[in-house]
Short mmCIF file of C-alpha atoms in Angstrom, two decimals:
data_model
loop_
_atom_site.label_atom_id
_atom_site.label_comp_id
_atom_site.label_asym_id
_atom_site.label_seq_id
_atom_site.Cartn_x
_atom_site.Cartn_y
_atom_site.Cartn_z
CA UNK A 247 31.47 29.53 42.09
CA UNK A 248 34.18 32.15 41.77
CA UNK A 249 32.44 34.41 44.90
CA UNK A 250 32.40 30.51 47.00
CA UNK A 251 35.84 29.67 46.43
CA UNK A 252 36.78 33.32 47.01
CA UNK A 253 35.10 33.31 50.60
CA UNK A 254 36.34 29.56 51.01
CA UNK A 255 40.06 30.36 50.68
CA UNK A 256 39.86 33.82 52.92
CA UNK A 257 38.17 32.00 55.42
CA UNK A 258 39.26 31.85 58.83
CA UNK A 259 42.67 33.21 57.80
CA UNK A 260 43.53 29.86 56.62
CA UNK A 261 44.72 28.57 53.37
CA UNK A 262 42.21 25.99 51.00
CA UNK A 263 44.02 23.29 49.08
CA UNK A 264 43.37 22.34 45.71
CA UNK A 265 41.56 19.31 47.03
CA UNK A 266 39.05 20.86 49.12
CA UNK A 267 38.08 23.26 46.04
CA UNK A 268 37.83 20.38 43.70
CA UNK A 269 35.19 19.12 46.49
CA UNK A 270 33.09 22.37 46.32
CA UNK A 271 33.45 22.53 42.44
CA UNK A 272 32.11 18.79 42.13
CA UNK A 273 29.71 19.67 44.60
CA UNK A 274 28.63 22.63 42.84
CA UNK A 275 28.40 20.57 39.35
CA UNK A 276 26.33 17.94 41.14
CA UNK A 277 23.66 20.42 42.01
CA UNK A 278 23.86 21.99 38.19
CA UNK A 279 22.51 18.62 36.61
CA UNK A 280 20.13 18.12 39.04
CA UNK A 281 18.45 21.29 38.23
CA UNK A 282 18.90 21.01 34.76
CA UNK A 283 17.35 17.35 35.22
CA UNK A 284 14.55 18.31 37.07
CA UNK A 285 13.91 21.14 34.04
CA UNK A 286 13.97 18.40 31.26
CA UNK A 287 11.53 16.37 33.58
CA UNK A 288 9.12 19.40 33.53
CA UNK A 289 9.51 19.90 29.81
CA UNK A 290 9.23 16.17 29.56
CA UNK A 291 5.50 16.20 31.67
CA UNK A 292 4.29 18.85 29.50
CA UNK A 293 4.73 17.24 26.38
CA UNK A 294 3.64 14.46 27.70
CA UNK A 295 0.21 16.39 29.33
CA UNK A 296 -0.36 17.78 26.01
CA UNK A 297 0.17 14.41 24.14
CA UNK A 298 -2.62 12.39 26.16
CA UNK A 299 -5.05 15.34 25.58
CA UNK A 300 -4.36 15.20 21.93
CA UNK A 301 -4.99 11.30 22.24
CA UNK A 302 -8.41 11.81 24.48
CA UNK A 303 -9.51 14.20 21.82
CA UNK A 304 -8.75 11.54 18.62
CA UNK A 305 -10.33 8.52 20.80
CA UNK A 306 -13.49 10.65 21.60
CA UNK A 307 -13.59 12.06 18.08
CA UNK A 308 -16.52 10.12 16.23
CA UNK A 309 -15.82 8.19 13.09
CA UNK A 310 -16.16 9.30 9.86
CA UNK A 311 -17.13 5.79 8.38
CA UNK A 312 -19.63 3.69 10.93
CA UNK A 313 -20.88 0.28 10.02
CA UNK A 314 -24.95 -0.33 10.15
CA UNK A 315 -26.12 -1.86 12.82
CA UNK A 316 -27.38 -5.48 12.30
CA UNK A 317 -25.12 -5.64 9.40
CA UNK A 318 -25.89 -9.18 7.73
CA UNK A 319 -22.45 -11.59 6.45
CA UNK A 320 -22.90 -12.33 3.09
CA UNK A 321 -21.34 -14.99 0.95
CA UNK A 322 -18.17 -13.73 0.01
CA UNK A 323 -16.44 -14.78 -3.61
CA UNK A 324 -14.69 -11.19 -4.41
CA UNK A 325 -16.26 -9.48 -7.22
CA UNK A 326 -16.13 -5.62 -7.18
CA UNK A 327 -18.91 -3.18 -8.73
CA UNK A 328 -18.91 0.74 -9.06
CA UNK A 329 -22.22 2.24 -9.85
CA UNK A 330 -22.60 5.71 -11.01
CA UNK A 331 -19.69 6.53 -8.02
CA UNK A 332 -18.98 10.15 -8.38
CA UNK A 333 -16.62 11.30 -5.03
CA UNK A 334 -15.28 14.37 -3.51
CA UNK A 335 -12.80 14.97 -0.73
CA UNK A 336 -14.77 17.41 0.67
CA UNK A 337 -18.16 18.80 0.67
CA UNK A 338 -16.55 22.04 0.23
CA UNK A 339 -14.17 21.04 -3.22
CA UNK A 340 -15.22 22.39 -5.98
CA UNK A 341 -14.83 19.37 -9.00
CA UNK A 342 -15.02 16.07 -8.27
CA UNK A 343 -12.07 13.29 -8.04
CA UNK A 344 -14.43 10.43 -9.50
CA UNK A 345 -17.46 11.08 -12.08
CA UNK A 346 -20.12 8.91 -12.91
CA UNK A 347 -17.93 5.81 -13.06
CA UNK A 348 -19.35 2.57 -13.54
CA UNK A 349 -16.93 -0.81 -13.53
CA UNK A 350 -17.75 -4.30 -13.28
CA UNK A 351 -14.94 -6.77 -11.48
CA UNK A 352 -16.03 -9.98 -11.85
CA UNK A 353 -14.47 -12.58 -9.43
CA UNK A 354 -11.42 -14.36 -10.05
CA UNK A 355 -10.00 -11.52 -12.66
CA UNK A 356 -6.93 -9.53 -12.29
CA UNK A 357 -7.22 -5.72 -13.55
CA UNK A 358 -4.65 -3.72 -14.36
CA UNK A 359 -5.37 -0.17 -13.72
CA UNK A 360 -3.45 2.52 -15.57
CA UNK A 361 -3.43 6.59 -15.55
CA UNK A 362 -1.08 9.35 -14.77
CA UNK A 363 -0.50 11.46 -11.97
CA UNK A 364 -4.17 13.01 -10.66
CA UNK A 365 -5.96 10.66 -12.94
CA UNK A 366 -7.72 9.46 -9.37
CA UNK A 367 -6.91 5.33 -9.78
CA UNK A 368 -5.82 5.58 -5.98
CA UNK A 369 -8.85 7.14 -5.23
CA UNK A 370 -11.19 4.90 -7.18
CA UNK A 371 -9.10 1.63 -5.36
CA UNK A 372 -9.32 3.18 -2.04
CA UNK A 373 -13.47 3.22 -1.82
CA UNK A 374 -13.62 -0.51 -1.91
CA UNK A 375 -12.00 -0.90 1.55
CA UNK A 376 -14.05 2.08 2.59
CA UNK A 377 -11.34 4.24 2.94
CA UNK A 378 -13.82 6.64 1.97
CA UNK A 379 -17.48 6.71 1.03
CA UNK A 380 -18.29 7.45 -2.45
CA UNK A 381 -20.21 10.95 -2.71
CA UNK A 382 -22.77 9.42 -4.92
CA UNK A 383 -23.39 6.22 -6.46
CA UNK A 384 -22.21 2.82 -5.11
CA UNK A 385 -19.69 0.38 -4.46
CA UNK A 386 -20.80 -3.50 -3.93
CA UNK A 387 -18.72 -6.39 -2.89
CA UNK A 388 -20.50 -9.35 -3.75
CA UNK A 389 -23.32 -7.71 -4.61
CA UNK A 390 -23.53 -5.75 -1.70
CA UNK A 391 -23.10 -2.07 -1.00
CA UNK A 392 -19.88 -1.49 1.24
CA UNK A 393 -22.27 0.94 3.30
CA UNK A 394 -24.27 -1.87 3.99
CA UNK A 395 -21.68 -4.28 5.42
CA UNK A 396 -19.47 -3.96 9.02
CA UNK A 397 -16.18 -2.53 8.42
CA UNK A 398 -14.42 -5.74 9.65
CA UNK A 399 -16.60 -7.75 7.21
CA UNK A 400 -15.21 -4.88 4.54
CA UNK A 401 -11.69 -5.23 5.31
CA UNK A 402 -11.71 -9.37 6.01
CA UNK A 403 -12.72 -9.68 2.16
CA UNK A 404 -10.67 -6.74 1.03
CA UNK A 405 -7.01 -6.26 1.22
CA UNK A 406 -5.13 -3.24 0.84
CA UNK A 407 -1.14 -3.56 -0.09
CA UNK A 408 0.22 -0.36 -0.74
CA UNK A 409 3.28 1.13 -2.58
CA UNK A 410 5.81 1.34 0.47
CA UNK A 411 5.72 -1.71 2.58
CA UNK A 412 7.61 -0.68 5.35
CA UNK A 413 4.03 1.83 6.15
CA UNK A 414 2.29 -1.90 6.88
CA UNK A 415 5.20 -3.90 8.48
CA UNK A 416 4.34 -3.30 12.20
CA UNK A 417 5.73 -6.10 14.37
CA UNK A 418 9.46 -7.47 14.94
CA UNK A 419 9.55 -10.68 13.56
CA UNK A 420 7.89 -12.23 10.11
CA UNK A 421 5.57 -14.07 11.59
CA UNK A 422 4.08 -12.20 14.20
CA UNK A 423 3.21 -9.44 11.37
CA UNK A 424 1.34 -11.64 8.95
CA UNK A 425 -0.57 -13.13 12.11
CA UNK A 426 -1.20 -9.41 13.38
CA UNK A 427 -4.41 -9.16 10.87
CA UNK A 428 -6.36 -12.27 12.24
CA UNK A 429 -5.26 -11.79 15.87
CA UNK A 430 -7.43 -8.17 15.59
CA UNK A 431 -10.10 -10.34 14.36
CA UNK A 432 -10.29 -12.31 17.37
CA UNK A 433 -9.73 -15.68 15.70
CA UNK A 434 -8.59 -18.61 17.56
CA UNK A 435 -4.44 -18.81 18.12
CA UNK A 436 -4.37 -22.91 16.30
CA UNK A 437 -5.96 -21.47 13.04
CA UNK A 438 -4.13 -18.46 13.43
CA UNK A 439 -1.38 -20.63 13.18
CA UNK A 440 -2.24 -22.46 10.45
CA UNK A 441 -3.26 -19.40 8.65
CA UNK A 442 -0.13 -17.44 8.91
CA UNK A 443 1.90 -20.50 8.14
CA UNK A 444 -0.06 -21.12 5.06
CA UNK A 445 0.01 -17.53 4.30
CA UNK A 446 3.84 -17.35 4.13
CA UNK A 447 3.98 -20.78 2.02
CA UNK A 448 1.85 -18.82 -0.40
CA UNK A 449 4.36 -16.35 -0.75
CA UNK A 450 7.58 -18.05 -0.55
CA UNK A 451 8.43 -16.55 2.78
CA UNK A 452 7.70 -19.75 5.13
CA UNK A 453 12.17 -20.09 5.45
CA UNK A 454 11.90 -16.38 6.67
CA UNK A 455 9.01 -16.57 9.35
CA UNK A 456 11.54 -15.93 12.46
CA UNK A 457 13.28 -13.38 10.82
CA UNK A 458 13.25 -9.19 10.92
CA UNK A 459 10.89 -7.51 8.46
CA UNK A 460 13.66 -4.36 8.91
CA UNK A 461 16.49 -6.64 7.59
CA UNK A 462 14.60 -8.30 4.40
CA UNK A 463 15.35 -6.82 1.01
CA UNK A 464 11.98 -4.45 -0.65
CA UNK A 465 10.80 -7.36 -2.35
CA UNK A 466 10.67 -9.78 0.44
CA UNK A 467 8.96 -6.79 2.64
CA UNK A 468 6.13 -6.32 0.05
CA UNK A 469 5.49 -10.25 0.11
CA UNK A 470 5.30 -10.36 3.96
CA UNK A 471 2.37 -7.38 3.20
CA UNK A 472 0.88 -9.39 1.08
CA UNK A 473 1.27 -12.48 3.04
CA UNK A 474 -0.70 -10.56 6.01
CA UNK A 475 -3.64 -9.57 3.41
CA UNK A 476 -3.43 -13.38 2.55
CA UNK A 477 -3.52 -14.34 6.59
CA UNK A 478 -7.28 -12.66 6.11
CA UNK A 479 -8.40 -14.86 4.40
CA UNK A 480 -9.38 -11.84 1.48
CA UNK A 481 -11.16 -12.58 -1.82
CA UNK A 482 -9.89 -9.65 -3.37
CA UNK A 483 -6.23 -7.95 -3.28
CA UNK A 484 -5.96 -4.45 -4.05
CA UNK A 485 -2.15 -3.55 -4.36
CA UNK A 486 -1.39 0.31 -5.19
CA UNK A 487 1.77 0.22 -7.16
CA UNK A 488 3.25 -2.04 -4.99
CA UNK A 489 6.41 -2.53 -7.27
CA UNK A 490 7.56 1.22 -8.08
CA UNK A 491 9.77 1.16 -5.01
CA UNK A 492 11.14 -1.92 -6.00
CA UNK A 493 14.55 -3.37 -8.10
CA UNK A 494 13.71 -5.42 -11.23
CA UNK A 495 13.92 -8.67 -9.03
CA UNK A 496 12.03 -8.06 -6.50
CA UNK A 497 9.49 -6.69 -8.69
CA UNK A 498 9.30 -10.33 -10.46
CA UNK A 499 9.38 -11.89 -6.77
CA UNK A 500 6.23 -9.60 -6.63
CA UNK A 501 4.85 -10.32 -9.82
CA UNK A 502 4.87 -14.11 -9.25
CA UNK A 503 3.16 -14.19 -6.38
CA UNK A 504 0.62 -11.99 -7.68
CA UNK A 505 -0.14 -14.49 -10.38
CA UNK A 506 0.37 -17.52 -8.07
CA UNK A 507 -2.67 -15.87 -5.70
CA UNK A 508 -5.18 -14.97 -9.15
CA UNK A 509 -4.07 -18.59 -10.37
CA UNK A 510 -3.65 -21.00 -7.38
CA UNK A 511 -6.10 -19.83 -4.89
CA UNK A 512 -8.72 -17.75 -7.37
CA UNK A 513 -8.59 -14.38 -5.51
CA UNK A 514 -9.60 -11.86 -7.41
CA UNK A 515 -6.46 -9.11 -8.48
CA UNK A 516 -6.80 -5.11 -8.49
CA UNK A 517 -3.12 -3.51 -9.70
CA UNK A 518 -2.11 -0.12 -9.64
CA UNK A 519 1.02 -0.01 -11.75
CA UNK A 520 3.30 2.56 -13.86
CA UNK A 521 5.03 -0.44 -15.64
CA UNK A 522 3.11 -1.21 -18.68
CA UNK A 523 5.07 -5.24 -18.75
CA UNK A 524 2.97 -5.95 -15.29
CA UNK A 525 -0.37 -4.32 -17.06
CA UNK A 526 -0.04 -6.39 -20.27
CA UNK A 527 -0.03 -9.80 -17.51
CA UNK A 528 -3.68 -8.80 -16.39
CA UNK A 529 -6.78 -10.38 -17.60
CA UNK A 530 -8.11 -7.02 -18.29
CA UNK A 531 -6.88 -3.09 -18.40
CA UNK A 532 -8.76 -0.19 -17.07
CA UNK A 533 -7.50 3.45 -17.89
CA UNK A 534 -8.11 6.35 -16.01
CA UNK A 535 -7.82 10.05 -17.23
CA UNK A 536 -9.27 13.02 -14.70
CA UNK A 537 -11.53 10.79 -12.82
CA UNK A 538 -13.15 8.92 -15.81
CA UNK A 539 -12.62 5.82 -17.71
CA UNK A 540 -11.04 6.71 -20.70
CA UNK A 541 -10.87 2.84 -21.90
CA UNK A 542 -11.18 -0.19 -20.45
CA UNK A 543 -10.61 -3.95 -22.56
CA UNK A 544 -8.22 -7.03 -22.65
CA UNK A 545 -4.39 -5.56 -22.52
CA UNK A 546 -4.38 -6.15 -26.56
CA UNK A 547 -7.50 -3.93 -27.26
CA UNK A 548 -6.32 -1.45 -24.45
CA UNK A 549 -2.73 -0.95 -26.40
CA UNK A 550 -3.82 -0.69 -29.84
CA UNK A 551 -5.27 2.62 -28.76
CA UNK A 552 -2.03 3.82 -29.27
CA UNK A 553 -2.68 7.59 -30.35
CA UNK A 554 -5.60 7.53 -27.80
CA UNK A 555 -2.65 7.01 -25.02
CA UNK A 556 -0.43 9.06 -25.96
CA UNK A 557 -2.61 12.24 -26.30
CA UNK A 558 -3.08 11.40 -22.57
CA UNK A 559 0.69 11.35 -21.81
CA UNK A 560 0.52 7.68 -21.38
CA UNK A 561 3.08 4.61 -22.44
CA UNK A 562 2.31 1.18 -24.28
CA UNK A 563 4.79 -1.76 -23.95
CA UNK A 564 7.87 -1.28 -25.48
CA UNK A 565 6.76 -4.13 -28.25
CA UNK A 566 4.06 -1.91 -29.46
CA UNK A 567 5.87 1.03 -29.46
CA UNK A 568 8.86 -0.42 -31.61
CA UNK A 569 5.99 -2.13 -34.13
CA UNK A 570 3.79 1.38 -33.98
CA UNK A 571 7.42 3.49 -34.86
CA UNK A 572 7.77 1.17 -37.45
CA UNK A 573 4.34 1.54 -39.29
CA UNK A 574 4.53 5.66 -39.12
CA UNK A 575 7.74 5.02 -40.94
CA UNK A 576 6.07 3.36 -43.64
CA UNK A 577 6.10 -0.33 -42.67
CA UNK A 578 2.88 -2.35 -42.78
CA UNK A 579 3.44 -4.87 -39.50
CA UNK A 580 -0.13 -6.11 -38.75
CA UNK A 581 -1.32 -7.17 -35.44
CA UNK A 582 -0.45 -5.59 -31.55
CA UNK A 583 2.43 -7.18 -29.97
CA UNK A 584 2.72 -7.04 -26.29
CA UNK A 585 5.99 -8.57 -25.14
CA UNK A 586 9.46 -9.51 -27.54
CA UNK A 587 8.31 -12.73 -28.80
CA UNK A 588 5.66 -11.44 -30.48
CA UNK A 589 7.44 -8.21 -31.45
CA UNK A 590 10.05 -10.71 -32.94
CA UNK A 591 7.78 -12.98 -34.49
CA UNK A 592 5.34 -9.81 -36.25
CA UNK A 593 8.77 -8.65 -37.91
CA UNK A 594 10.08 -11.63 -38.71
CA UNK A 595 6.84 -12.61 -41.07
CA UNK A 596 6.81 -9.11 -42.18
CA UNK A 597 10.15 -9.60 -43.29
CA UNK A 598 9.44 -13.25 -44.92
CA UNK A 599 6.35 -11.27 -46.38
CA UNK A 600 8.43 -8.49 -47.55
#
């Protein structure tokens, strides 16, 4: 620029205004950004070459989980069974994440499944949707093993709600997300319809159908998830700790509809949860420790094991803590409370006893 003006002001002898170098500088500037344009573009068309190969290569890729061919529908009322399941990540790991568990869901229950980090109750969860295929042993819904059955006939009876619910929100308005499910299906737009508005009824979400899943609070979010497992028409919910990113209300917005779906409409109710006051609501507690069992009963018999729990770094309701403290200390308070009324009312004819 400084070698163009140069020759532009000696030219000819004559003096250049101030206007006619403006000109050549704006000139000049014009043909910077269209270089610098046409670069990005290149960049741009490379990234974007690369991208589609990446994208041929995943669509050609074969997948890991295929369903059988002439795969029969069965009747579908949403128990669960593991049979001598045993499961690696790899055929190349060296221990394995499940062994030798066996489990019986029978329809209709909810089951509250407990463990600490690594003790593998994500894993075990995730091999009923065929997330994965157990390394040995089986899994059956309704009887039937999950290898057995199309993967749309899997997923249509169970539903998968996990811990953040913004990873299954995927359309802009309410509505259109809970219907997003059923449309993949291929079902028919008027029971679509009457699906996803029954499905947001269920939930308490109906007033909030036209609205933004992006500008509903964490506890509406994770009841629009579960409104689009509901949308499915699923026998069986499995939720992985869908509350832990939650507030204390919207984890009882949560809650409640969990209980309104086992009660109400009979589907069958597999929790992951960290908070022992939503385990103690379940029909029935399952605890995991390194990839086994370590006790499974009603939420009474589960939390009397209260040593046994805590030499696996776990928690019992605060109740049965408070009652347990007081027996080492010397009391003599019978019985295994699981929420404050009890607590209050095993003191109180302790106390009366006393």
């Amino acid at each position: 620029l400084l070698v163009g003006a140069k020759l532009t002001v000696t030219s000819h002898g004559a003096t250049v205004d101030v206007g006619q170098i403006s000109a050549m500088l704006n000139y000049g500037m014009q043909i910077l950004m269209s270089l610098m344009m046409l670069s990005m573009i290149y960049v741009m068309l490379t990234m974007s070459a690369e991208s589609a190969h990446r994208i041929c290569e995943v669509l050609d890729e074969a997948p890991a989980l295929a369903s059988p061919e002439n795969a029969e529908t069965h009747v579908a009322d949403g128990s669960i069974d593991f049979e001598n399941v045993s499961f690696k990540y790899s055929a190349g790991a060296q221990s394995f994440a499940l062994s030798n568990v066996n489990l019986h869901i029978p329809s209709g229950m909810t089951v509250g499944i407990l463990g600490g980090t690594g003790s593998s109750k994500s894993t075990l969860v995730q091999l009923i949707p065929r997330l994965y295929d157990a390394t040995r042993g089986s899994v059956l819904i309704d009887g039937v093993d999950v290898r057995d059955m199309s993967l749309s006939d899997v997923r249509r009876r169970v539903g998968l709600v996990q811990q953040n619910p913004d990873n299954q929100l995927v359309a802009g308005i309410v509505e259109e997300d809970v219907a997003f499910g059923p449309e993949n299906l291929g079902v028919e737009p008027a029971e679509i319809r009457r699906r996803v508005d029954a499905a947001l009824k269920a939930v308490n979400m109906y007033e909030y159908r036209d609205h933004a899943p992006h500008k509903l609070s964490g506890g509406q979010k994770q009841r629009v998830a579960i409104a689009g497992v509901i949308a499915m028409e699923t026998m069986c919910v499995v939720l992985d700790e869908p509350t832990a990113m939650l507030d204390p209300r919207g984890r009882q917005e949560v809650m409640d509809t969990i209980r309104y779906l086992n009660r109400e409409k009979g589907i069958t109710v597999i929790l992951i949860t960290h908070y022992m006051d939503e385990a103690v609501q379940a029909d029935r507690v399952v605890v995991m420790d390194g990839g086994n069992i370590l006790t499974d009963g009603d939420p009474r018999t589960v939390f009397a094991q209260v040593e046994l729990l805590k030499r696996h770094k776990l928690d019992v309701p605060q109740a049965t803590e408070l009652i347990y403290r007081l027996n080492a200390a010397g009391c003599s308070i019978s019985g295994t409370p699981l929420d404050e009324d009890e607590c209050v009312k095993a003191i109180a004819e302790y106390l009366k006893l006393g």
